[in-house]
PDB file of C-alpha atoms in Angstrom:
ATOM      1  CA  MET A   1      85.652  85.074  58.807  1.00 74.00           C
ATOM      2  CA  SER A   2      83.016  82.517  59.307  1.00 85.00           C
ATOM      3  CA  VAL A   3      79.251  83.386  59.978  1.00 84.00           C
ATOM      4  CA  LYS A   4      79.592  81.718  63.299  1.00 81.00           C
ATOM      5  CA  THR A   5      82.805  83.836  64.306  1.00 85.00           C
ATOM      6  CA  LEU A   6      80.965  87.073  62.874  1.00 83.00           C
ATOM      7  CA  PHE A   7      78.056  86.138  65.182  1.00 79.00           C
ATOM      8  CA  ARG A   8      79.913  85.536  68.227  1.00 81.00           C
ATOM      9  CA  LYS A   9      81.542  88.881  67.838  1.00 81.00           C
ATOM     10  CA  LEU A  10      78.302  90.745  67.423  1.00 79.00           C
ATOM     11  CA  LYS A  11      76.912  89.029  70.450  1.00 77.00           C
ATOM     12  CA  ARG A  12      79.892  90.065  72.645  1.00 75.00           C
ATOM     13  CA  ALA A  13      79.550  93.828  71.456  1.00 76.00           C
ATOM     14  CA  PHE A  14      75.947  93.960  72.197  1.00 78.00           C
ATOM     15  CA  ARG A  15      75.707  91.940  75.575  1.00 73.00           C
ATOM     16  CA  PRO A  16      78.078  92.724  78.309  1.00 66.00           C
ATOM     17  CA  PRO A  17      80.045  89.854  79.825  1.00 66.00           C
ATOM     18  CA  LEU A  18      78.438  88.238  82.840  1.00 68.00           C
ATOM     19  CA  HIS A  19      81.376  89.172  85.296  1.00 69.00           C
ATOM     20  CA  ARG A  20      81.058  92.844  84.707  1.00 66.00           C
ATOM     21  CA  PRO A  21      78.889  94.397  87.454  1.00 67.00           C
ATOM     22  CA  GLU A  22      76.337  96.811  86.179  1.00 73.00           C
ATOM     23  CA  VAL A  23      76.015  98.394  89.524  1.00 78.00           C
ATOM     24  CA  THR A  24      79.101 100.071  91.149  1.00 83.00           C
ATOM     25  CA  ARG A  25      79.419 100.489  94.759  1.00 88.00           C
ATOM     26  CA  SER A  26      81.876 102.714  96.638  1.00 93.00           C
ATOM     27  CA  TYR A  27      84.203 100.687  98.915  1.00 94.00           C
ATOM     28  CA  GLN A  28      87.439 100.774 100.936  1.00 94.00           C
ATOM     29  CA  VAL A  29      90.166  98.168 101.150  1.00 95.00           C
ATOM     30  CA  LEU A  30      91.091  97.277 104.711  1.00 96.00           C
ATOM     31  CA  GLY A  31      94.466  95.360 105.758  1.00 94.00           C
ATOM     32  CA  SER A  32      97.743  95.382 104.375  1.00 93.00           C
ATOM     33  CA  ASP A  33      98.678  95.049 100.666  1.00 91.00           C
ATOM     34  CA  TYR A  34      99.017  91.209 101.071  1.00 90.00           C
ATOM     35  CA  GLY A  35      96.302  90.476 103.313  1.00 89.00           C
ATOM     36  CA  GLY A  36      93.679  93.275 102.609  1.00 93.00           C
ATOM     37  CA  TRP A  37      90.044  92.897 101.301  1.00 94.00           C
ATOM     38  CA  PRO A  38      87.529  95.283  99.966  1.00 94.00           C
ATOM     39  CA  VAL A  39      84.385  96.448 102.186  1.00 95.00           C
ATOM     40  CA  ILE A  40      81.389  97.792 100.755  1.00 95.00           C
ATOM     41  CA  ASP A  41      80.895 101.171 102.239  1.00 95.00           C
ATOM     42  CA  GLY A  42      77.943 101.077 104.930  1.00 95.00           C
ATOM     43  CA  SER A  43      77.547  97.230 104.754  1.00 95.00           C
ATOM     44  CA  LEU A  44      79.136  96.728 108.415  1.00 97.00           C
ATOM     45  CA  THR A  45      77.973  97.817 111.772  1.00 96.00           C
ATOM     46  CA  PRO A  46      79.051  97.166 115.337  1.00 97.00           C
ATOM     47  CA  GLY A  47      76.388  94.180 115.260  1.00 96.00           C
ATOM     48  CA  SER A  48      77.939  92.588 112.250  1.00 97.00           C
ATOM     49  CA  ARG A  49      79.655  89.282 112.314  1.00 97.00           C
ATOM     50  CA  VAL A  50      82.586  88.699 109.779  1.00 96.00           C
ATOM     51  CA  LEU A  51      83.600  85.205 108.909  1.00 95.00           C
ATOM     52  CA  SER A  52      87.387  85.281 107.883  1.00 93.00           C
ATOM     53  CA  PHE A  53      88.727  82.061 105.967  1.00 92.00           C
ATOM     54  CA  GLY A  54      92.430  81.418 105.306  1.00 88.00           C
ATOM     55  CA  VAL A  55      93.942  84.138 107.343  1.00 86.00           C
ATOM     56  CA  GLY A  56      97.390  82.787 107.147  1.00 88.00           C
ATOM     57  CA  GLU A  57      99.911  84.907 108.864  1.00 88.00           C
ATOM     58  CA  ASP A  58      98.350  87.908 108.182  1.00 90.00           C
ATOM     59  CA  ILE A  59      95.414  89.355 110.265  1.00 91.00           C
ATOM     60  CA  SER A  60      95.667  92.763 109.475  1.00 93.00           C
ATOM     61  CA  PHE A  61      92.161  92.740 107.663  1.00 95.00           C
ATOM     62  CA  ASP A  62      90.614  91.228 110.576  1.00 95.00           C
ATOM     63  CA  LEU A  63      92.131  93.825 113.240  1.00 94.00           C
ATOM     64  CA  ALA A  64      91.229  96.588 110.737  1.00 97.00           C
ATOM     65  CA  VAL A  65      87.568  95.395 110.660  1.00 97.00           C
ATOM     66  CA  ILE A  66      87.309  95.128 114.520  1.00 96.00           C
ATOM     67  CA  ASP A  67      89.023  98.517 114.849  1.00 96.00           C
ATOM     68  CA  ARG A  68      86.894 100.453 112.228  1.00 96.00           C
ATOM     69  CA  PHE A  69      83.626  98.777 112.864  1.00 96.00           C
ATOM     70  CA  GLY A  70      83.752  97.236 116.306  1.00 96.00           C
ATOM     71  CA  CYS A  71      82.245  94.021 115.255  1.00 96.00           C
ATOM     72  CA  ARG A  72      82.938  90.622 115.642  1.00 96.00           C
ATOM     73  CA  VAL A  73      85.451  88.738 113.517  1.00 95.00           C
ATOM     74  CA  ASP A  74      85.936  84.822 113.623  1.00 94.00           C
ATOM     75  CA  ALA A  75      88.949  83.836 111.682  1.00 90.00           C
ATOM     76  CA  PHE A  76      89.643  80.503 110.291  1.00 91.00           C
ATOM     77  CA  ASP A  77      92.852  78.763 109.019  1.00 89.00           C
ATOM     78  CA  PRO A  78      93.217  75.005 109.943  1.00 86.00           C
ATOM     79  CA  THR A  79      96.749  74.845 108.512  1.00 90.00           C
ATOM     80  CA  PRO A  80      99.730  73.961 111.019  1.00 89.00           C
ATOM     81  CA  LYS A  81     101.795  76.831 109.670  1.00 89.00           C
ATOM     82  CA  SER A  82      98.820  79.402 110.668  1.00 87.00           C
ATOM     83  CA  ARG A  83      98.018  77.551 113.909  1.00 84.00           C
ATOM     84  CA  ASP A  84     101.695  77.813 114.917  1.00 87.00           C
ATOM     85  CA  TRP A  85     101.874  81.442 114.147  1.00 84.00           C
ATOM     86  CA  VAL A  86      98.652  82.357 116.037  1.00 80.00           C
ATOM     87  CA  GLY A  87      99.921  80.191 118.917  1.00 81.00           C
ATOM     88  CA  HIS A  88     103.093  82.575 119.042  1.00 84.00           C
ATOM     89  CA  GLN A  89     101.132  86.041 119.172  1.00 79.00           C
ATOM     90  CA  SER A  90     100.536  87.830 122.413  1.00 64.00           C
TER      91      SER A  90
END
């Protein structure tokens, strides 16, 4: 093993990776298994505004946020498939 490889291994062992959060927050996943997203507890109120991008054909997250918090959700997806799907909803 080279000195460079050994140094890299030691460095990784003593310094946590950048993508690992040091703070944990409680959250709940809203929406379906396919279209659900996590929401940090206490982060939304009735006065909040959520911007939801890439909704596709699953707005379960958006509807759950409106139902649970009573806040405004603006959903965006310019794809023809999504526009057609939204147009056929009642």
